[in-house]
mmCIF file of C-alpha atoms in Angstrom:
data_model
loop_
_atom_site.group_PDB
_atom_site.id
_atom_site.type_symbol
_atom_site.label_atom_id
_atom_site.label_comp_id
_atom_site.label_asym_id
_atom_site.label_seq_id
_atom_site.Cartn_x
_atom_site.Cartn_y
_atom_site.Cartn_z
ATOM 1 C CA MET A 1 -20.444 -0.481 0.234
ATOM 2 C CA LYS A 2 -22.840 -3.643 0.539
ATOM 3 C CA LEU A 3 -23.922 -5.713 -1.716
ATOM 4 C CA ALA A 4 -27.735 -6.567 -2.326
ATOM 5 C CA ASP A 5 -28.315 -8.803 0.274
ATOM 6 C CA GLY A 6 -27.060 -6.627 2.913
ATOM 7 C CA THR A 7 -23.973 -8.181 3.111
ATOM 8 C CA PRO A 8 -20.558 -6.218 3.136
ATOM 9 C CA ALA A 9 -18.881 -5.845 -0.370
ATOM 10 C CA PRO A 10 -15.597 -8.179 -0.451
ATOM 11 C CA LEU A 11 -12.269 -6.649 -0.867
ATOM 12 C CA ALA A 12 -10.619 -7.287 -4.467
ATOM 13 C CA LEU A 13 -6.821 -9.088 -4.707
ATOM 14 C CA SER A 14 -4.921 -8.712 -7.469
ATOM 15 C CA MET A 15 -2.777 -11.368 -7.178
ATOM 16 C CA GLY A 16 0.677 -9.855 -8.085
ATOM 17 C CA ASP A 17 3.554 -11.293 -10.290
ATOM 18 C CA PRO A 18 2.515 -14.748 -10.949
ATOM 19 C CA ALA A 19 6.303 -16.431 -10.544
ATOM 20 C CA GLY A 20 7.117 -14.582 -7.166
ATOM 21 C CA ILE A 21 5.094 -15.329 -3.668
ATOM 22 C CA GLY A 22 1.807 -13.649 -4.480
ATOM 23 C CA PRO A 23 -0.324 -16.733 -5.310
ATOM 24 C CA GLU A 24 1.403 -17.987 -2.095
ATOM 25 C CA ILE A 25 0.584 -15.543 0.421
ATOM 26 C CA THR A 26 -2.981 -15.027 -0.867
ATOM 27 C CA VAL A 27 -3.705 -18.985 -0.404
ATOM 28 C CA LYS A 28 -1.844 -19.019 2.993
ATOM 29 C CA ALA A 29 -3.898 -14.831 3.766
ATOM 30 C CA TRP A 30 -7.447 -16.750 2.835
ATOM 31 C CA HIS A 31 -6.497 -19.820 5.221
ATOM 32 C CA ALA A 32 -6.218 -17.433 8.387
ATOM 33 C CA LEU A 33 -9.272 -15.030 7.173
ATOM 34 C CA ARG A 34 -12.104 -17.646 6.325
ATOM 35 C CA GLU A 35 -13.567 -17.687 9.389
ATOM 36 C CA GLN A 36 -13.642 -14.012 10.406
ATOM 37 C CA GLY A 37 -12.947 -11.984 7.224
ATOM 38 C CA PRO A 38 -12.892 -9.707 5.796
ATOM 39 C CA ALA A 39 -13.957 -11.613 2.617
ATOM 40 C CA PHE A 40 -11.933 -10.853 -0.616
ATOM 41 C CA VAL A 41 -11.893 -12.351 -4.287
ATOM 42 C CA ALA A 42 -8.886 -13.164 -5.639
ATOM 43 C CA VAL A 43 -8.524 -11.661 -9.277
ATOM 44 C CA GLY A 44 -5.705 -13.897 -11.653
ATOM 45 C CA ASP A 45 -5.067 -16.357 -12.609
ATOM 46 C CA PHE A 46 -6.549 -19.942 -10.833
ATOM 47 C CA GLN A 47 -4.063 -22.467 -11.953
ATOM 48 C CA SER A 48 -1.304 -20.340 -10.412
ATOM 49 C CA LEU A 49 -3.280 -20.319 -6.867
ATOM 50 C CA ALA A 50 -3.923 -23.967 -7.204
ATOM 51 C CA SER A 51 -0.380 -24.840 -7.678
ATOM 52 C CA ALA A 52 0.693 -22.536 -4.866
ATOM 53 C CA SER A 53 -1.871 -24.291 -2.297
ATOM 54 C CA ALA A 54 -0.876 -27.907 -0.706
ATOM 55 C CA ALA A 55 -4.618 -28.632 -1.441
ATOM 56 C CA GLY A 56 -4.730 -27.657 -5.296
ATOM 57 C CA ALA A 57 -7.972 -26.321 -6.938
ATOM 58 C CA SER A 58 -9.553 -28.103 -4.195
ATOM 59 C CA ILE A 59 -10.309 -25.054 -2.021
ATOM 60 C CA LEU A 60 -10.284 -22.797 -4.724
ATOM 61 C CA ARG A 61 -13.692 -21.281 -6.254
ATOM 62 C CA ARG A 62 -14.304 -19.557 -9.814
ATOM 63 C CA VAL A 63 -16.800 -16.990 -9.064
ATOM 64 C CA ALA A 64 -18.575 -14.656 -12.239
ATOM 65 C CA GLY A 65 -18.087 -11.898 -9.772
ATOM 66 C CA PRO A 66 -17.791 -10.320 -6.219
ATOM 67 C CA ASP A 67 -21.666 -10.997 -5.248
ATOM 68 C CA GLU A 68 -20.584 -14.452 -5.308
ATOM 69 C CA ALA A 69 -17.344 -14.033 -3.040
ATOM 70 C CA ALA A 70 -18.835 -13.099 0.224
ATOM 71 C CA GLY A 71 -21.376 -16.233 -0.073
ATOM 72 C CA VAL A 72 -18.632 -18.949 -0.574
ATOM 73 C CA PHE A 73 -15.663 -17.190 1.473
ATOM 74 C CA ARG A 74 -15.632 -19.474 4.104
ATOM 75 C CA GLU A 75 -15.467 -22.672 2.529
ATOM 76 C CA ALA A 76 -13.388 -21.490 -0.875
ATOM 77 C CA LEU A 77 -11.074 -18.918 -1.868
ATOM 78 C CA PRO A 78 -13.142 -16.948 -4.608
ATOM 79 C CA VAL A 79 -11.099 -16.274 -7.715
ATOM 80 C CA LEU A 80 -12.275 -14.130 -10.660
ATOM 81 C CA ASP A 81 -10.387 -16.392 -12.719
ATOM 82 C CA ALA A 82 -7.819 -14.742 -15.883
ATOM 83 C CA PRO A 83 -6.202 -17.070 -17.230
ATOM 84 C CA LEU A 84 -2.356 -16.586 -18.604
ATOM 85 C CA GLN A 85 -1.171 -17.084 -21.704
ATOM 86 C CA ALA A 86 2.140 -18.385 -21.019
ATOM 87 C CA PRO A 87 3.638 -21.128 -18.598
ATOM 88 C CA VAL A 88 4.519 -20.024 -15.368
ATOM 89 C CA VAL A 89 8.078 -21.031 -13.340
ATOM 90 C CA ALA A 90 8.125 -20.125 -10.127
ATOM 91 C CA GLY A 91 11.020 -17.539 -9.119
ATOM 92 C CA LYS A 92 11.441 -16.787 -12.891
ATOM 93 C CA PRO A 93 9.868 -13.234 -13.740
ATOM 94 C CA SER A 94 9.449 -12.622 -16.938
ATOM 95 C CA PRO A 95 7.551 -9.512 -19.557
ATOM 96 C CA ALA A 96 5.265 -12.548 -20.692
ATOM 97 C CA TYR A 97 3.152 -12.313 -17.634
ATOM 98 C CA ALA A 98 3.127 -8.349 -17.727
ATOM 99 C CA GLY A 99 0.136 -7.536 -19.862
ATOM 100 C CA ALA A 100 -2.030 -9.950 -17.287
ATOM 101 C CA VAL A 101 -0.570 -8.739 -13.952
ATOM 102 C CA ILE A 102 -1.553 -5.183 -15.552
ATOM 103 C CA ARG A 103 -5.066 -6.527 -16.341
ATOM 104 C CA TRP A 104 -5.487 -7.939 -12.782
ATOM 105 C CA ILE A 105 -4.625 -4.349 -11.405
ATOM 106 C CA GLU A 106 -6.812 -2.431 -13.367
ATOM 107 C CA THR A 107 -9.834 -5.232 -13.026
ATOM 108 C CA ALA A 108 -9.670 -4.451 -9.159
ATOM 109 C CA VAL A 109 -9.330 -1.080 -9.533
ATOM 110 C CA GLY A 110 -12.181 -1.333 -11.614
ATOM 111 C CA LEU A 111 -14.675 -3.131 -9.247
ATOM 112 C CA SER A 112 -13.954 -1.142 -6.601
ATOM 113 C CA LEU A 113 -14.781 2.364 -8.369
ATOM 114 C CA SER A 114 -17.410 0.649 -9.378
ATOM 115 C CA GLY A 115 -18.687 0.063 -6.460
ATOM 116 C CA ARG A 116 -18.855 -3.510 -6.596
ATOM 117 C CA VAL A 117 -16.277 -4.099 -3.869
ATOM 118 C CA SER A 118 -14.905 -2.784 -0.686
ATOM 119 C CA GLY A 119 -11.242 -1.858 -2.057
ATOM 120 C CA VAL A 120 -8.543 -3.665 -3.159
ATOM 121 C CA VAL A 121 -5.205 -5.293 -2.028
ATOM 122 C CA THR A 122 -2.455 -5.702 -4.515
ATOM 123 C CA ALA A 123 0.095 -8.438 -3.945
ATOM 124 C CA PRO A 124 3.617 -7.613 -5.245
ATOM 125 C CA ILE A 125 4.596 -6.969 -8.589
ATOM 126 C CA ALA A 126 7.901 -6.892 -9.762
ATOM 127 C CA LYS A 127 8.467 -3.538 -12.010
ATOM 128 C CA ALA A 128 11.526 -5.123 -14.098
ATOM 129 C CA PRO A 129 9.609 -7.204 -16.289
ATOM 130 C CA LEU A 130 6.858 -4.408 -16.568
ATOM 131 C CA TYR A 131 9.070 -2.163 -17.675
ATOM 132 C CA GLU A 132 10.569 -4.465 -20.435
ATOM 133 C CA ALA A 133 6.877 -4.597 -21.607
ATOM 134 C CA GLY A 134 6.300 -1.263 -21.777
ATOM 135 C CA PHE A 135 4.827 -0.037 -18.365
ATOM 136 C CA GLN A 136 5.237 3.584 -17.902
ATOM 137 C CA PHE A 137 4.558 4.138 -13.807
ATOM 138 C CA PRO A 138 7.278 3.707 -11.195
ATOM 139 C CA GLY A 139 4.941 1.422 -9.413
ATOM 140 C CA HIS A 140 1.737 0.388 -8.138
ATOM 141 C CA THR A 141 0.752 3.766 -6.243
ATOM 142 C CA GLU A 142 1.576 6.157 -9.483
ATOM 143 C CA PHE A 143 -0.743 3.603 -11.702
ATOM 144 C CA LEU A 144 -3.512 3.635 -9.177
ATOM 145 C CA ALA A 145 -3.151 7.339 -9.601
ATOM 146 C CA GLU A 146 -3.801 7.095 -12.980
ATOM 147 C CA LEU A 147 -6.468 4.428 -12.932
ATOM 148 C CA THR A 148 -8.478 6.566 -10.541
ATOM 149 C CA ALA A 149 -7.570 9.941 -11.521
ATOM 150 C CA ALA A 150 -11.197 10.817 -13.830
ATOM 151 C CA ALA A 151 -13.226 9.352 -10.677
ATOM 152 C CA PRO A 152 -14.525 12.541 -7.993
ATOM 153 C CA TYR A 153 -13.086 12.563 -4.788
ATOM 154 C CA VAL A 154 -13.987 15.011 -2.087
ATOM 155 C CA GLY A 155 -10.945 16.307 -0.291
ATOM 156 C CA ALA A 156 -7.027 16.429 -0.618
ATOM 157 C CA ARG A 157 -6.222 14.280 -3.345
ATOM 158 C CA GLY A 158 -3.006 12.401 -3.039
ATOM 159 C CA PRO A 159 -1.500 9.408 -4.232
ATOM 160 C CA VAL A 160 0.390 9.807 -0.673
ATOM 161 C CA MET A 161 2.398 6.903 -0.062
ATOM 162 C CA MET A 162 1.674 5.331 3.994
ATOM 163 C CA LEU A 163 3.395 2.919 5.729
ATOM 164 C CA THR A 164 2.756 1.661 9.125
ATOM 165 C CA ALA A 165 3.447 -0.866 11.486
ATOM 166 C CA GLY A 166 4.034 -1.510 14.872
ATOM 167 C CA GLY A 167 2.280 1.757 15.607
ATOM 168 C CA LEU A 168 4.395 4.009 13.254
ATOM 169 C CA ARG A 169 2.912 5.688 10.164
ATOM 170 C CA THR A 170 5.529 7.212 7.493
ATOM 171 C CA ALA A 171 4.047 8.904 4.410
ATOM 172 C CA LEU A 172 6.867 9.845 2.022
ATOM 173 C CA ALA A 173 7.232 13.518 0.339
ATOM 174 C CA THR A 174 9.414 11.646 -2.607
ATOM 175 C CA VAL A 175 8.703 8.132 -3.370
ATOM 176 C CA HIS A 176 10.609 6.337 -6.372
ATOM 177 C CA GLU A 177 13.037 8.876 -6.799
ATOM 178 C CA PRO A 178 16.738 8.273 -6.798
ATOM 179 C CA LEU A 179 18.378 9.487 -3.735
ATOM 180 C CA SER A 180 20.491 11.393 -6.163
ATOM 181 C CA ARG A 181 17.479 13.249 -7.417
ATOM 182 C CA VAL A 182 15.410 13.597 -4.079
ATOM 183 C CA ALA A 183 16.951 17.134 -2.746
ATOM 184 C CA PRO A 184 16.200 19.094 -6.361
ATOM 185 C CA SER A 185 13.115 16.938 -6.295
ATOM 186 C CA LEU A 186 11.660 18.443 -3.328
ATOM 187 C CA ARG A 187 9.322 21.883 -3.152
ATOM 188 C CA SER A 188 7.806 23.088 0.394
ATOM 189 C CA GLU A 189 4.281 23.003 -2.262
ATOM 190 C CA THR A 190 4.364 19.121 -2.393
ATOM 191 C CA ILE A 191 5.357 18.538 1.275
ATOM 192 C CA VAL A 192 2.281 20.606 1.737
ATOM 193 C CA ALA A 193 -0.416 18.754 0.081
ATOM 194 C CA VAL A 194 1.657 15.032 1.164
ATOM 195 C CA GLY A 195 0.712 16.715 4.727
ATOM 196 C CA LEU A 196 -2.510 17.889 4.019
ATOM 197 C CA VAL A 197 -3.784 14.588 2.288
ATOM 198 C CA VAL A 198 -1.936 12.378 5.650
ATOM 199 C CA ALA A 199 -3.979 14.715 7.928
ATOM 200 C CA GLU A 200 -7.423 14.129 6.341
ATOM 201 C CA ALA A 201 -6.617 10.416 6.050
ATOM 202 C CA LEU A 202 -5.691 9.986 9.227
ATOM 203 C CA ARG A 203 -9.216 11.446 10.361
ATOM 204 C CA ARG A 204 -11.402 9.995 7.482
ATOM 205 C CA ASP A 205 -9.519 6.603 7.358
ATOM 206 C CA PHE A 206 -7.407 5.630 10.646
ATOM 207 C CA GLY A 207 -9.760 7.898 13.264
ATOM 208 C CA VAL A 208 -7.654 9.997 14.928
ATOM 209 C CA GLU A 209 -9.841 13.189 15.881
ATOM 210 C CA ALA A 210 -7.085 15.668 16.344
ATOM 211 C CA PRO A 211 -4.184 14.459 13.799
ATOM 212 C CA ARG A 212 -0.258 15.374 14.939
ATOM 213 C CA LEU A 213 2.187 14.993 12.534
ATOM 214 C CA ALA A 214 5.827 15.243 12.590
ATOM 215 C CA MET A 215 8.578 16.289 9.806
ATOM 216 C CA ALA A 216 12.047 14.380 9.411
ATOM 217 C CA GLY A 217 14.774 16.482 8.233
ATOM 218 C CA LEU A 218 16.055 15.911 5.074
ATOM 219 C CA ASN A 219 20.215 16.351 6.383
ATOM 220 C CA PRO A 220 21.915 14.737 8.968
ATOM 221 C CA HIS A 221 21.169 16.661 12.279
ATOM 222 C CA ALA A 222 18.179 18.209 10.066
ATOM 223 C CA GLY A 223 21.159 20.073 8.484
ATOM 224 C CA GLU A 224 22.677 21.545 12.089
ATOM 225 C CA SER A 225 21.247 25.774 11.308
ATOM 226 C CA GLY A 226 22.182 25.126 7.305
ATOM 227 C CA ALA A 227 25.571 24.105 8.364
ATOM 228 C CA LEU A 228 25.139 20.467 6.448
ATOM 229 C CA GLY A 229 22.225 21.994 3.764
ATOM 230 C CA ARG A 230 19.486 24.664 3.369
ATOM 231 C CA GLU A 231 16.599 22.656 2.620
ATOM 232 C CA GLU A 232 15.571 22.334 6.071
ATOM 233 C CA ILE A 233 15.212 26.063 6.361
ATOM 234 C CA GLU A 234 14.231 26.713 2.755
ATOM 235 C CA ILE A 235 11.878 23.950 1.995
ATOM 236 C CA ILE A 236 10.642 21.912 5.213
ATOM 237 C CA ALA A 237 10.108 24.197 7.899
ATOM 238 C CA PRO A 238 8.140 26.856 5.210
ATOM 239 C CA ALA A 239 6.254 24.215 4.465
ATOM 240 C CA ALA A 240 5.462 22.661 8.200
ATOM 241 C CA ARG A 241 4.690 26.301 9.074
ATOM 242 C CA THR A 242 2.264 26.431 5.984
ATOM 243 C CA LEU A 243 0.503 23.317 7.396
ATOM 244 C CA ARG A 244 0.319 24.878 10.610
ATOM 245 C CA ASP A 245 -1.199 27.797 9.245
ATOM 246 C CA LEU A 246 -3.913 25.718 7.429
ATOM 247 C CA GLY A 247 -5.290 24.142 10.793
ATOM 248 C CA VAL A 248 -2.643 20.914 10.852
ATOM 249 C CA GLU A 249 -0.239 20.548 14.175
ATOM 250 C CA CYS A 250 2.899 20.321 12.411
ATOM 251 C CA GLY A 251 6.110 20.315 14.005
ATOM 252 C CA ASP A 252 9.118 21.699 12.380
ATOM 253 C CA PRO A 253 11.652 19.340 10.794
ATOM 254 C CA LYS A 254 14.008 17.001 13.359
ATOM 255 C CA PRO A 255 16.641 14.311 13.306
ATOM 256 C CA ALA A 256 15.133 11.552 11.173
ATOM 257 C CA ASP A 257 17.584 9.416 14.014
ATOM 258 C CA THR A 258 15.703 10.913 16.997
ATOM 259 C CA LEU A 259 12.161 10.712 15.913
ATOM 260 C CA PHE A 260 11.817 6.629 15.796
ATOM 261 C CA HIS A 261 12.264 5.476 19.244
ATOM 262 C CA ALA A 262 9.353 4.638 21.841
ATOM 263 C CA GLU A 263 9.356 7.678 23.424
ATOM 264 C CA ALA A 264 9.122 10.060 20.452
ATOM 265 C CA ARG A 265 6.551 8.270 18.467
ATOM 266 C CA ALA A 266 4.211 9.152 21.621
ATOM 267 C CA ARG A 267 4.356 12.458 20.174
ATOM 268 C CA TYR A 268 2.843 12.033 16.742
ATOM 269 C CA ASP A 269 0.105 10.014 14.939
ATOM 270 C CA ALA A 270 2.312 10.370 11.575
ATOM 271 C CA VAL A 271 6.067 11.136 10.255
ATOM 272 C CA ILE A 272 6.455 12.668 6.600
ATOM 273 C CA CYS A 273 9.800 11.196 5.198
ATOM 274 C CA MET A 274 11.713 13.086 2.656
ATOM 275 C CA TYR A 275 12.841 9.717 0.803
ATOM 276 C CA HIS A 276 12.109 5.804 0.383
ATOM 277 C CA ASP A 277 14.141 4.285 2.498
ATOM 278 C CA GLN A 278 13.919 7.335 5.330
ATOM 279 C CA ALA A 279 10.561 5.992 5.896
ATOM 280 C CA LEU A 280 10.600 2.381 4.962
ATOM 281 C CA ILE A 281 14.028 1.314 7.101
ATOM 282 C CA PRO A 282 11.999 2.364 10.438
ATOM 283 C CA VAL A 283 8.672 0.553 9.871
ATOM 284 C CA LYS A 284 10.239 -2.836 8.695
ATOM 285 C CA MET A 285 12.770 -2.716 11.753
ATOM 286 C CA LEU A 286 9.440 -1.787 13.781
ATOM 287 C CA ASP A 287 7.857 -4.803 12.396
ATOM 288 C CA PHE A 288 9.100 -6.671 9.194
ATOM 289 C CA TRP A 289 7.280 -9.218 8.831
ATOM 290 C CA GLY A 290 3.625 -7.285 9.412
ATOM 291 C CA GLY A 291 4.051 -3.853 7.589
ATOM 292 C CA VAL A 292 1.657 -2.079 5.786
ATOM 293 C CA ASN A 293 1.993 0.139 2.610
ATOM 294 C CA VAL A 294 -1.622 2.385 2.192
ATOM 295 C CA THR A 295 -2.313 4.487 -0.448
ATOM 296 C CA LEU A 296 -3.578 8.068 1.148
ATOM 297 C CA GLY A 297 -6.048 10.966 -1.295
ATOM 298 C CA LEU A 298 -7.602 7.987 -3.608
ATOM 299 C CA PRO A 299 -11.187 8.216 -4.396
ATOM 300 C CA ILE A 300 -10.792 3.782 -3.731
ATOM 301 C CA VAL A 301 -9.182 1.876 -0.996
ATOM 302 C CA ARG A 302 -5.748 -0.034 -1.497
ATOM 303 C CA THR A 303 -3.578 -1.124 0.510
ATOM 304 C CA SER A 304 -0.509 -3.620 -0.090
ATOM 305 C CA PRO A 305 1.959 -5.574 2.011
ATOM 306 C CA ASP A 306 5.113 -4.208 2.538
ATOM 307 C CA HIS A 307 7.446 -6.601 0.942
ATOM 308 C CA GLY A 308 8.597 -7.423 -2.674
ATOM 309 C CA ALA A 309 7.570 -10.321 -4.794
ATOM 310 C CA GLY A 310 10.229 -12.621 -3.632
ATOM 311 C CA PHE A 311 11.450 -15.063 -6.209
ATOM 312 C CA ASP A 312 14.187 -16.528 -3.863
ATOM 313 C CA ILE A 313 11.804 -18.817 -2.414
ATOM 314 C CA ALA A 314 8.573 -18.865 -4.543
ATOM 315 C CA GLY A 315 6.832 -22.140 -5.205
ATOM 316 C CA ARG A 316 9.126 -23.149 -2.006
ATOM 317 C CA GLY A 317 6.034 -22.746 -0.006
ATOM 318 C CA LEU A 318 8.321 -20.551 2.723
ATOM 319 C CA ALA A 319 6.428 -17.317 1.887
ATOM 320 C CA ARG A 320 4.961 -15.679 5.319
ATOM 321 C CA PRO A 321 1.116 -14.347 4.734
ATOM 322 C CA GLU A 322 1.485 -11.628 8.054
ATOM 323 C CA SER A 323 2.437 -8.487 5.619
ATOM 324 C CA MET A 324 -0.810 -9.977 3.517
ATOM 325 C CA ILE A 325 -2.700 -10.919 6.458
ATOM 326 C CA ALA A 326 -2.662 -7.200 7.456
ATOM 327 C CA ALA A 327 -3.028 -5.803 4.310
ATOM 328 C CA ILE A 328 -6.372 -7.146 4.250
ATOM 329 C CA ARG A 329 -7.100 -6.498 7.756
ATOM 330 C CA MET A 330 -6.427 -3.041 7.298
ATOM 331 C CA ALA A 331 -8.298 -2.602 4.267
ATOM 332 C CA GLY A 332 -11.670 -3.876 5.373
ATOM 333 C CA GLU A 333 -10.896 -1.399 8.504
ATOM 334 C CA ILE A 334 -10.487 1.961 6.376
ATOM 335 C CA ALA A 335 -13.669 0.494 3.990
ATOM 336 C CA ARG A 336 -15.451 -0.021 7.131
ATOM 337 C CA ARG A 337 -14.777 3.957 8.183
ATOM 338 C CA ARG A 338 -15.319 5.144 4.634
ATOM 339 C CA ALA A 339 -18.862 3.217 4.831
ATOM 340 C CA ALA A 340 -20.148 4.905 7.814
ATOM 341 C CA GLN A 341 -19.371 8.179 7.226
#
């Protein structure tokens, strides 16, 4: 997506929970990317961003729209100011901020759907205060799916959550399910749908011409031929076979404890994991500070840092921005690939 003057449209970055580290890592990411880009416009509370900067408001610039952002990005962090109506105490989440947090996300998504920005990067939110305020979604991923549901999209529709770092990509068959509900919620058709979205996204968004998928088992030893569980036999292996029948290179379920060492990773481009921690632990072990959360199968580009709101260090200047920087760069790369197609 390009602006009227031919320059690439900036990304929109929703500020996340204002009491967390979102404002700080947004400012630090701008310092790191101001010369080379990709350019982005922060959607959030101007004062929270100013408070997170050692230089205060002097490095910020209120803009009326994304078209102004690219022109000022080298000199200042452009901000679409949607002010909070309640004072912020760093490290103290509150449902009083929930309306603004939701509005910032909605604004960023709306700008992307309209083509005024090339993608969305979301700073971390805290779910508990949002739930207190009546938020109905398990997290960002599900909310973004709802916001984009009516938009046209050609291809396998998500959302699918994928985490990536250190050359590893892990996609989730279930996302925010409690562990006690993972096995009952697994369905072959769901795993097949995830595999189709992942394979298509690897080609379109990551430039992998012939994607190779691996499949993690649910049970120890991938069920040990049924002795330790039958999900591999009855649900996961049939899904892998269906994917192969549909033209996707996909292996049968393997024990998760053998899938993530360097030699194993060389044999696939992404692995489908059955539950949240099975996917996130290996990514964070490889690169705790540089992981990126990517939502696949949406009509917009969306990435996020692979960490939470960091209330324990908020307001102390200690937050590391590497994951946010990586998320911004990845969103820019995916947006460029999509624009070239």
